[in-house]
mmCIF file of C-alpha atoms and ligand atoms in Angstrom:
data_model
loop_
_atom_site.group_PDB
_atom_site.id
_atom_site.type_symbol
_atom_site.label_atom_id
_atom_site.label_comp_id
_atom_site.label_asym_id
_atom_site.label_seq_id
_atom_site.Cartn_x
_atom_site.Cartn_y
_atom_site.Cartn_z
ATOM 1 C CA MET A 722 -1.914 -47.388 -38.492
ATOM 2 C CA THR A 723 -3.473 -49.853 -36.074
ATOM 3 C CA ARG A 724 -6.740 -48.946 -34.401
ATOM 4 C CA ARG A 725 -4.970 -48.964 -31.033
ATOM 5 C CA LYS A 726 -2.211 -46.614 -32.248
ATOM 6 C CA PHE A 727 -4.814 -44.289 -33.764
ATOM 7 C CA LEU A 728 -6.809 -44.137 -30.518
ATOM 8 C CA ASN A 729 -3.631 -43.477 -28.541
ATOM 9 C CA GLN A 730 -2.731 -40.600 -30.832
ATOM 10 C CA VAL A 731 -6.212 -39.121 -30.533
ATOM 11 C CA ALA A 732 -6.016 -39.411 -26.738
ATOM 12 C CA VAL A 733 -2.637 -37.644 -26.665
ATOM 13 C CA GLY A 734 -3.985 -34.954 -28.977
ATOM 14 C CA VAL A 735 -7.076 -34.380 -26.835
ATOM 15 C CA ALA A 736 -4.981 -34.257 -23.662
ATOM 16 C CA ALA A 737 -2.580 -31.776 -25.250
ATOM 17 C CA ALA A 738 -5.445 -29.645 -26.526
ATOM 18 C CA THR A 739 -7.079 -29.675 -23.083
ATOM 19 C CA ALA A 740 -3.792 -28.812 -21.414
ATOM 20 C CA ASN A 741 -3.309 -25.970 -23.885
ATOM 21 C CA THR A 742 -6.772 -24.637 -23.221
ATOM 22 C CA VAL A 743 -6.211 -24.782 -19.481
ATOM 23 C CA ALA A 744 -2.794 -23.182 -19.832
ATOM 24 C CA ARG A 745 -4.160 -20.510 -22.114
ATOM 25 C CA SER A 746 -7.088 -19.675 -19.883
ATOM 26 C CA ALA A 747 -4.821 -19.557 -16.824
ATOM 27 C CA GLU A 748 -2.468 -17.367 -18.810
ATOM 28 C CA SER A 749 -5.166 -15.051 -20.018
ATOM 29 C CA LYS A 750 -6.483 -14.713 -16.470
ATOM 30 C CA GLU A 751 -2.929 -13.828 -15.444
ATOM 31 C CA GLU A 752 -2.449 -11.634 -18.460
ATOM 32 C CA LYS A 753 -5.534 -9.503 -18.045
ATOM 33 C CA GLY A 754 -7.336 -9.092 -14.760
ATOM 34 C CA GLU A 755 -10.663 -7.502 -14.048
ATOM 35 C CA VAL A 756 -10.732 -3.695 -13.953
ATOM 36 C CA PRO A 757 -11.149 -1.333 -12.244
ATOM 37 C CA LEU A 758 -8.826 -2.998 -9.757
ATOM 38 C CA ILE A 759 -8.150 -1.594 -6.303
ATOM 39 C CA VAL A 760 -5.570 -3.065 -3.951
ATOM 40 C CA SER A 761 -4.792 -1.809 -0.458
ATOM 41 C CA THR A 762 -2.981 -2.757 2.711
ATOM 42 C CA TRP A 763 -4.712 -4.496 5.645
ATOM 43 C CA PRO A 764 -8.315 -5.593 6.136
ATOM 44 C CA PHE A 765 -9.310 -2.020 6.975
ATOM 45 C CA GLY A 766 -8.409 -1.183 3.381
ATOM 46 C CA LYS A 767 -11.480 -3.083 2.163
ATOM 47 C CA ALA A 768 -13.926 -0.314 3.117
ATOM 48 C CA SER A 769 -11.638 2.198 1.398
ATOM 49 C CA ASN A 770 -11.494 0.005 -1.708
ATOM 50 C CA ASP A 771 -15.280 -0.244 -1.791
ATOM 51 C CA GLU A 772 -15.595 3.520 -1.637
ATOM 52 C CA ALA A 773 -12.947 3.950 -4.347
ATOM 53 C CA LEU A 774 -14.825 1.525 -6.613
ATOM 54 C CA LYS A 775 -18.083 3.369 -5.992
ATOM 55 C CA ILE A 776 -16.427 6.638 -7.010
ATOM 56 C CA LEU A 777 -15.035 5.084 -10.206
ATOM 57 C CA LEU A 778 -18.291 3.394 -11.178
ATOM 58 C CA GLY A 779 -20.052 6.699 -10.595
ATOM 59 C CA GLY A 780 -17.769 8.343 -13.148
ATOM 60 C CA GLY A 781 -15.216 9.831 -10.711
ATOM 61 C CA SER A 782 -11.543 10.135 -11.592
ATOM 62 C CA LEU A 783 -8.774 7.846 -10.379
ATOM 63 C CA LEU A 784 -7.546 10.581 -8.046
ATOM 64 C CA ASP A 785 -11.039 11.061 -6.620
ATOM 65 C CA ALA A 786 -11.174 7.325 -6.019
ATOM 66 C CA VAL A 787 -7.818 7.337 -4.217
ATOM 67 C CA GLU A 788 -8.643 10.419 -2.131
ATOM 68 C CA LYS A 789 -12.206 9.515 -1.168
ATOM 69 C CA GLY A 790 -11.284 5.884 -0.637
ATOM 70 C CA ILE A 791 -8.548 6.842 1.812
ATOM 71 C CA TRP A 792 -10.926 9.256 3.567
ATOM 72 C CA VAL A 793 -12.831 6.204 4.787
ATOM 73 C CA THR A 794 -9.811 4.826 6.656
ATOM 74 C CA GLU A 795 -8.749 8.279 7.840
ATOM 75 C CA SER A 796 -12.152 8.604 9.532
ATOM 76 C CA SER A 797 -12.486 5.001 10.637
ATOM 77 C CA GLY A 798 -10.866 5.074 14.069
ATOM 78 C CA ASN A 799 -8.452 2.255 13.272
ATOM 79 C CA GLY A 800 -5.862 3.652 15.696
ATOM 80 C CA SER A 801 -3.113 4.509 13.249
ATOM 81 C CA VAL A 802 -4.486 6.573 10.368
ATOM 82 C CA GLY A 803 -6.035 10.048 10.322
ATOM 83 C CA LEU A 804 -8.488 10.923 13.086
ATOM 84 C CA SER A 805 -7.412 8.074 15.344
ATOM 85 C CA GLY A 806 -3.669 8.377 14.639
ATOM 86 C CA SER A 807 -1.209 7.410 17.376
ATOM 87 C CA PRO A 808 0.603 10.216 19.216
ATOM 88 C CA ASN A 809 4.358 10.710 19.066
ATOM 89 C CA ALA A 810 6.661 10.692 22.094
ATOM 90 C CA ALA A 811 5.470 14.179 23.019
ATOM 91 C CA GLY A 812 1.817 13.158 22.858
ATOM 92 C CA VAL A 813 1.209 14.904 19.543
ATOM 93 C CA VAL A 814 -0.367 13.234 16.515
ATOM 94 C CA GLN A 815 1.668 13.990 13.381
ATOM 95 C CA LEU A 816 0.297 12.629 10.123
ATOM 96 C CA ASP A 817 2.001 11.642 6.858
ATOM 97 C CA ALA A 818 0.352 11.127 3.459
ATOM 98 C CA CYS A 819 1.081 11.120 -0.238
ATOM 99 C CA ILE A 820 -0.651 10.689 -3.562
ATOM 100 C CA MET A 821 0.699 9.918 -7.042
ATOM 101 C CA ASN A 822 -0.912 10.134 -10.453
ATOM 102 C CA GLY A 823 0.279 7.822 -13.213
ATOM 103 C CA PRO A 824 -0.685 9.682 -16.407
ATOM 104 C CA ASP A 825 1.371 12.831 -15.675
ATOM 105 C CA HIS A 826 3.723 11.276 -13.103
ATOM 106 C CA LYS A 827 2.880 13.983 -10.571
ATOM 107 C CA ALA A 828 2.985 13.518 -6.831
ATOM 108 C CA GLY A 829 2.183 15.378 -3.641
ATOM 109 C CA SER A 830 3.014 14.682 -0.001
ATOM 110 C CA VAL A 831 2.625 16.056 3.482
ATOM 111 C CA ALA A 832 4.622 15.019 6.529
ATOM 112 C CA GLY A 833 4.359 15.813 10.212
ATOM 113 C CA LEU A 834 0.978 17.401 9.542
ATOM 114 C CA GLU A 835 -0.986 18.286 12.675
ATOM 115 C CA GLY A 836 -4.700 18.839 13.214
ATOM 116 C CA ILE A 837 -6.039 18.200 9.715
ATOM 117 C CA ARG A 838 -8.813 15.673 9.249
ATOM 118 C CA HIS A 839 -7.775 14.367 5.818
ATOM 119 C CA PRO A 840 -4.026 14.463 5.170
ATOM 120 C CA ILE A 841 -4.552 12.690 1.828
ATOM 121 C CA SER A 842 -6.485 15.751 0.639
ATOM 122 C CA ALA A 843 -3.629 18.001 1.715
ATOM 123 C CA ALA A 844 -1.249 15.805 -0.288
ATOM 124 C CA ARG A 845 -3.507 16.017 -3.346
ATOM 125 C CA ARG A 846 -3.657 19.805 -3.042
ATOM 126 C CA VAL A 847 0.159 19.961 -2.838
ATOM 127 C CA MET A 848 0.306 17.980 -6.082
ATOM 128 C CA GLU A 849 -2.370 19.938 -7.903
ATOM 129 C CA LYS A 850 -1.937 23.441 -6.581
ATOM 130 C CA THR A 851 1.760 23.969 -5.907
ATOM 131 C CA ARG A 852 5.074 23.634 -7.702
ATOM 132 C CA HIS A 853 6.258 21.339 -4.926
ATOM 133 C CA VAL A 854 6.039 17.683 -4.020
ATOM 134 C CA LEU A 855 6.436 17.648 -0.219
ATOM 135 C CA LEU A 856 5.345 20.085 2.487
ATOM 136 C CA VAL A 857 6.123 19.430 6.141
ATOM 137 C CA GLY A 858 5.032 20.495 9.610
ATOM 138 C CA GLU A 859 3.583 23.935 10.167
ATOM 139 C CA GLY A 860 3.999 24.858 6.508
ATOM 140 C CA ALA A 861 1.901 21.879 5.480
ATOM 141 C CA ARG A 862 -0.713 22.765 8.083
ATOM 142 C CA MET A 863 -0.905 26.426 7.004
ATOM 143 C CA PHE A 864 -1.254 25.336 3.391
ATOM 144 C CA ALA A 865 -4.017 22.852 4.253
ATOM 145 C CA LEU A 866 -5.911 25.517 6.197
ATOM 146 C CA GLU A 867 -5.539 28.009 3.365
ATOM 147 C CA GLU A 868 -6.969 25.365 1.053
ATOM 148 C CA GLY A 869 -9.996 25.172 3.326
ATOM 149 C CA LEU A 870 -9.352 21.653 4.614
ATOM 150 C CA GLU A 871 -11.090 20.759 7.841
ATOM 151 C CA SER A 872 -9.056 21.196 10.998
ATOM 152 C CA VAL A 873 -9.647 18.906 13.970
ATOM 153 C CA GLU A 874 -8.188 18.476 17.444
ATOM 154 C CA LEU A 875 -6.312 15.207 17.248
ATOM 155 C CA ASN A 876 -4.473 15.463 20.554
ATOM 156 C CA SER A 877 -6.013 14.779 23.912
ATOM 157 C CA LYS A 878 -4.593 13.944 27.328
ATOM 158 C CA GLU A 879 -6.942 10.944 27.574
ATOM 159 C CA ARG A 880 -5.836 9.602 24.236
ATOM 160 C CA TYR A 881 -2.168 9.978 25.081
ATOM 161 C CA GLU A 882 -2.635 8.262 28.452
ATOM 162 C CA LYS A 883 -4.591 5.443 26.822
ATOM 163 C CA TRP A 884 -1.843 4.994 24.277
ATOM 164 C CA GLN A 885 0.850 5.002 27.017
ATOM 165 C CA LYS A 886 -1.054 2.287 28.907
ATOM 166 C CA GLN A 887 -1.374 0.175 25.766
ATOM 167 C CA ARG A 888 2.330 0.531 25.122
ATOM 168 C CA ALA A 889 3.223 -0.392 28.709
ATOM 169 C CA SER A 890 1.104 -3.551 28.532
ATOM 170 C CA GLN A 891 2.624 -4.527 25.187
ATOM 171 C CA ARG A 892 6.121 -4.030 26.593
ATOM 172 C CA ALA A 893 5.215 -6.263 29.504
ATOM 173 C CA LYS A 894 4.465 -9.015 26.954
ATOM 174 C CA PRO A 895 7.526 -8.950 24.699
ATOM 175 C CA ALA A 896 6.426 -12.172 23.016
ATOM 176 C CA GLU A 897 3.699 -10.232 21.229
ATOM 177 C CA LYS A 898 4.669 -9.648 17.645
ATOM 178 C CA LYS A 899 3.856 -5.978 17.225
ATOM 179 C CA PRO A 900 5.028 -3.848 20.160
ATOM 180 C CA ASP A 901 3.663 -0.618 18.689
ATOM 181 C CA ASN A 902 0.451 0.077 16.959
ATOM 182 C CA HIS A 903 1.365 1.349 13.516
ATOM 183 C CA ASP A 904 -0.275 0.710 10.203
ATOM 184 C CA THR A 905 -0.720 2.546 6.958
ATOM 185 C CA ILE A 906 -3.326 2.548 4.264
ATOM 186 C CA ALA A 907 -1.588 2.339 0.906
ATOM 187 C CA LEU A 908 -4.217 2.165 -1.839
ATOM 188 C CA LEU A 909 -3.528 1.497 -5.528
ATOM 189 C CA VAL A 910 -6.034 1.881 -8.346
ATOM 190 C CA LEU A 911 -5.931 0.642 -11.938
ATOM 191 C CA GLY A 912 -8.681 2.220 -13.997
ATOM 192 C CA LYS A 913 -10.578 0.812 -16.966
ATOM 193 C CA ASP A 914 -8.564 3.093 -19.243
ATOM 194 C CA GLY A 915 -5.307 1.502 -18.036
ATOM 195 C CA ASN A 916 -4.246 4.509 -15.984
ATOM 196 C CA ILE A 917 -2.909 4.064 -12.479
ATOM 197 C CA ALA A 918 -2.884 6.156 -9.293
ATOM 198 C CA GLY A 919 -2.190 5.557 -5.627
ATOM 199 C CA GLY A 920 -2.123 7.093 -2.188
ATOM 200 C CA CYS A 921 -0.875 6.492 1.335
ATOM 201 C CA SER A 922 -1.900 7.806 4.773
ATOM 202 C CA THR A 923 -0.680 7.117 8.316
ATOM 203 C CA SER A 924 0.259 8.580 11.678
ATOM 204 C CA GLY A 925 3.488 6.589 11.458
ATOM 205 C CA LEU A 926 5.050 4.858 14.417
ATOM 206 C CA GLY A 927 3.344 5.451 17.735
ATOM 207 C CA GLY A 928 5.806 7.095 20.142
ATOM 208 C CA LYS A 929 8.122 8.259 17.338
ATOM 209 C CA LEU A 930 10.439 11.173 18.019
ATOM 210 C CA PRO A 931 8.681 14.440 17.277
ATOM 211 C CA GLY A 932 9.494 15.324 13.680
ATOM 212 C CA ARG A 933 10.194 11.746 12.610
ATOM 213 C CA VAL A 934 8.978 11.083 9.079
ATOM 214 C CA GLY A 935 8.517 7.531 7.848
ATOM 215 C CA ASP A 936 8.339 5.963 4.415
ATOM 216 C CA SER A 937 4.689 6.702 3.738
ATOM 217 C CA PRO A 938 4.944 10.268 2.386
ATOM 218 C CA ILE A 939 8.229 9.602 0.585
ATOM 219 C CA ILE A 940 7.651 8.960 -3.102
ATOM 220 C CA GLY A 941 9.429 5.743 -4.097
ATOM 221 C CA SER A 942 9.440 4.418 -0.538
ATOM 222 C CA GLY A 943 5.885 4.184 0.820
ATOM 223 C CA LEU A 944 4.336 4.537 -2.630
ATOM 224 C CA TYR A 945 5.311 4.567 -6.266
ATOM 225 C CA VAL A 946 3.264 4.695 -9.453
ATOM 226 C CA ASP A 947 4.551 4.304 -12.991
ATOM 227 C CA ASN A 948 1.824 4.453 -15.575
ATOM 228 C CA GLU A 949 3.771 2.252 -18.006
ATOM 229 C CA VAL A 950 4.258 -0.548 -15.499
ATOM 230 C CA GLY A 951 2.241 -0.564 -12.279
ATOM 231 C CA ALA A 952 2.260 0.618 -8.683
ATOM 232 C CA ALA A 953 3.385 -0.481 -5.242
ATOM 233 C CA GLY A 954 2.739 0.619 -1.674
ATOM 234 C CA ALA A 955 4.124 -0.255 1.741
ATOM 235 C CA THR A 956 3.214 -0.690 5.379
ATOM 236 C CA GLY A 957 5.403 -1.593 8.329
ATOM 237 C CA LEU A 958 8.571 -0.177 9.785
ATOM 238 C CA GLY A 959 9.246 2.829 7.581
ATOM 239 C CA GLU A 960 12.939 2.980 8.375
ATOM 240 C CA ASN A 961 13.387 -0.446 6.770
ATOM 241 C CA VAL A 962 11.421 0.577 3.683
ATOM 242 C CA MET A 963 12.850 4.007 2.987
ATOM 243 C CA ARG A 964 16.509 2.962 3.081
ATOM 244 C CA TYR A 965 15.787 0.757 0.058
ATOM 245 C CA CYS A 966 13.269 2.870 -1.910
ATOM 246 C CA ALA A 967 11.270 -0.330 -1.780
ATOM 247 C CA SER A 968 8.120 0.697 -3.668
ATOM 248 C CA PHE A 969 10.217 2.065 -6.516
ATOM 249 C CA LEU A 970 12.222 -1.155 -6.500
ATOM 250 C CA ILE A 971 9.063 -3.261 -6.759
ATOM 251 C CA VAL A 972 7.841 -1.263 -9.754
ATOM 252 C CA GLU A 973 11.242 -1.625 -11.415
ATOM 253 C CA PHE A 974 11.166 -5.398 -10.807
ATOM 254 C CA MET A 975 7.743 -5.514 -12.485
ATOM 255 C CA ARG A 976 9.189 -3.532 -15.394
ATOM 256 C CA GLN A 977 11.742 -6.326 -15.772
ATOM 257 C CA GLY A 978 8.915 -8.841 -16.120
ATOM 258 C CA MET A 979 8.161 -10.040 -12.610
ATOM 259 C CA THR A 980 4.579 -10.476 -11.462
ATOM 260 C CA PRO A 981 3.455 -8.155 -8.647
ATOM 261 C CA HIS A 982 3.884 -10.942 -6.078
ATOM 262 C CA GLU A 983 7.365 -11.906 -7.305
ATOM 263 C CA ALA A 984 8.382 -8.257 -7.310
ATOM 264 C CA CYS A 985 7.269 -7.800 -3.685
ATOM 265 C CA VAL A 986 9.136 -10.952 -2.668
ATOM 266 C CA GLN A 987 12.316 -9.924 -4.477
ATOM 267 C CA ALA A 988 12.249 -6.475 -2.872
ATOM 268 C CA ILE A 989 12.017 -8.065 0.572
ATOM 269 C CA ARG A 990 14.859 -10.429 -0.292
ATOM 270 C CA ARG A 991 16.940 -7.473 -1.433
ATOM 271 C CA VAL A 992 16.403 -5.781 1.935
ATOM 272 C CA MET A 993 17.209 -9.017 3.757
ATOM 273 C CA ARG A 994 20.550 -9.316 1.999
ATOM 274 C CA THR A 995 22.060 -6.503 4.046
ATOM 275 C CA GLU A 996 20.049 -6.620 7.250
ATOM 276 C CA PRO A 997 21.388 -8.609 10.201
ATOM 277 C CA LYS A 998 19.950 -12.117 10.238
ATOM 278 C CA GLY A 999 16.918 -12.488 12.472
ATOM 279 C CA THR A 1000 16.005 -8.801 12.340
ATOM 280 C CA ASN A 1001 12.294 -8.317 12.574
ATOM 281 C CA LEU A 1002 12.056 -6.160 9.478
ATOM 282 C CA SER A 1003 8.296 -5.586 9.555
ATOM 283 C CA ILE A 1004 8.021 -4.668 5.874
ATOM 284 C CA ASN A 1005 4.917 -5.481 3.868
ATOM 285 C CA PHE A 1006 3.956 -4.544 0.339
ATOM 286 C CA VAL A 1007 1.080 -4.540 -2.122
ATOM 287 C CA ALA A 1008 1.450 -4.126 -5.872
ATOM 288 C CA LEU A 1009 -0.526 -4.185 -9.089
ATOM 289 C CA ASP A 1010 0.497 -4.018 -12.709
ATOM 290 C CA LYS A 1011 -0.839 -2.584 -15.918
ATOM 291 C CA GLN A 1012 -2.317 -5.962 -16.976
ATOM 292 C CA GLY A 1013 -4.553 -6.042 -13.923
ATOM 293 C CA ARG A 1014 -2.485 -8.538 -11.971
ATOM 294 C CA TYR A 1015 -1.969 -7.928 -8.266
ATOM 295 C CA GLY A 1016 0.067 -9.361 -5.425
ATOM 296 C CA ALA A 1017 1.557 -8.762 -2.015
ATOM 297 C CA ALA A 1018 4.186 -10.081 0.357
ATOM 298 C CA GLY A 1019 5.329 -9.196 3.830
ATOM 299 C CA THR A 1020 7.530 -10.216 6.703
ATOM 300 C CA ASP A 1021 4.718 -9.795 9.245
ATOM 301 C CA GLY A 1022 2.835 -13.085 9.518
ATOM 302 C CA GLY A 1023 -0.375 -11.224 10.305
ATOM 303 C CA PHE A 1024 -0.184 -8.964 7.286
ATOM 304 C CA GLN A 1025 -3.282 -9.074 5.080
ATOM 305 C CA TYR A 1026 -4.387 -7.061 2.091
ATOM 306 C CA SER A 1027 -7.620 -6.104 0.386
ATOM 307 C CA VAL A 1028 -8.491 -6.503 -3.280
ATOM 308 C CA THR A 1029 -11.551 -5.090 -4.995
ATOM 309 C CA THR A 1030 -12.955 -5.377 -8.516
ATOM 310 C CA PRO A 1031 -16.514 -4.982 -9.780
ATOM 311 C CA GLY A 1032 -16.811 -8.704 -9.002
ATOM 312 C CA GLY A 1033 -16.379 -8.077 -5.264
ATOM 313 C CA SER A 1034 -13.949 -7.368 -2.425
ATOM 314 C CA ARG A 1035 -11.717 -9.828 -0.655
ATOM 315 C CA VAL A 1036 -9.273 -9.738 2.216
ATOM 316 C CA LEU A 1037 -6.341 -11.998 1.381
ATOM 317 C CA PRO A 1038 -3.628 -13.430 3.614
ATOM 318 C CA ASN A 1039 0.048 -12.584 3.327
ATOM 319 C CA PRO A 1040 1.327 -15.096 0.758
ATOM 320 C CA GLY A 1041 4.766 -14.896 2.366
ATOM 321 C CA ILE A 1042 8.186 -14.782 0.781
ATOM 322 C CA GLY A 1043 9.130 -18.425 0.481
ATOM 323 C CA THR A 1044 12.609 -19.308 1.698
ATOM 324 C CA PRO A 1045 14.665 -16.177 1.405
ATOM 325 C CA GLU A 1046 18.105 -16.416 -0.185
ATOM 326 C CA ARG A 1047 20.383 -14.435 2.056
HETATM 327 N N1 LIG B 1196 5.145 2.682 7.465
HETATM 328 C C1 LIG B 1196 4.609 3.493 8.521
HETATM 329 C C2 LIG B 1196 5.731 4.329 9.100
HETATM 330 O O1 LIG B 1196 6.805 3.810 9.316
HETATM 331 C C3 LIG B 1196 3.937 2.734 9.600
HETATM 332 C C4 LIG B 1196 3.181 1.483 9.191
HETATM 333 O O2 LIG B 1196 2.789 1.325 8.067
HETATM 334 O O3 LIG B 1196 2.975 0.602 10.033
HETATM 335 O O4 LIG B 1196 5.511 5.468 9.371
#
């Protein structure tokens, strides 16, 4: 072998070895993320994530982390969750929430709940203390009160009038992307032990018909957890999420081998296949998997999501869905 040939071979070998190392380290980063991992919808989810992490690092359970984390947003005055929830068309705030626990695949939900400070706690009590999954309306409220949950006055004339004014000004500017103020906290947690749990809380669409229930408290739509695979949660126009069981679909896509981001994208593409072209779907998702990978995708340009690990918390932009095949 000539000296030149030998050097060339060494160079190729070194390059290949370097490429392998890079590929392997990228892979292993992909394969196993940092835990505990908490992922939630919107920038307001970050404070909830931080609280959830604090609970976990202090020895609390996954469900404590989900519940107490979501408490932060329910009390935050963000205009669409808990205490500051938007009123329905009759001026009444009706709240929806759910919680799901991976290890035993149990779930609890409340819908159309009035006058309770923490609907996520009512959902957890439904899961842990009843034979049921979903309680609605007055029944949910009576149950929450019996369980000793704090009742609050969520409705006020001033609040309703303020909301009506906001809506009128948004209608006067149809170019604005989001005509109604509606957002949800969907929060997913992967624990150090590999177990997964999640929760969701919202007042749903502002101005909704009294009694309307969105995707958020519907297991498989606004939230789904499968301890063998991962979890997904939604925010946006519930009607476009619940007709496709979108969170369930995302988890099933991950089961088939997709990353959390790919799974969110494919679920949106699935919805797009049957919706009229140009429809503003307003559907946005977050997901995480058992390996500690996370991702999101949404049709709202302004959608953002929050990710927290012991290494810190970040608010990330909507990575989008690429060019949808229709
Ligand atoms: N998905 C919620 C609902 O339709 C609202 C939202 O997340 O913006 O009730």
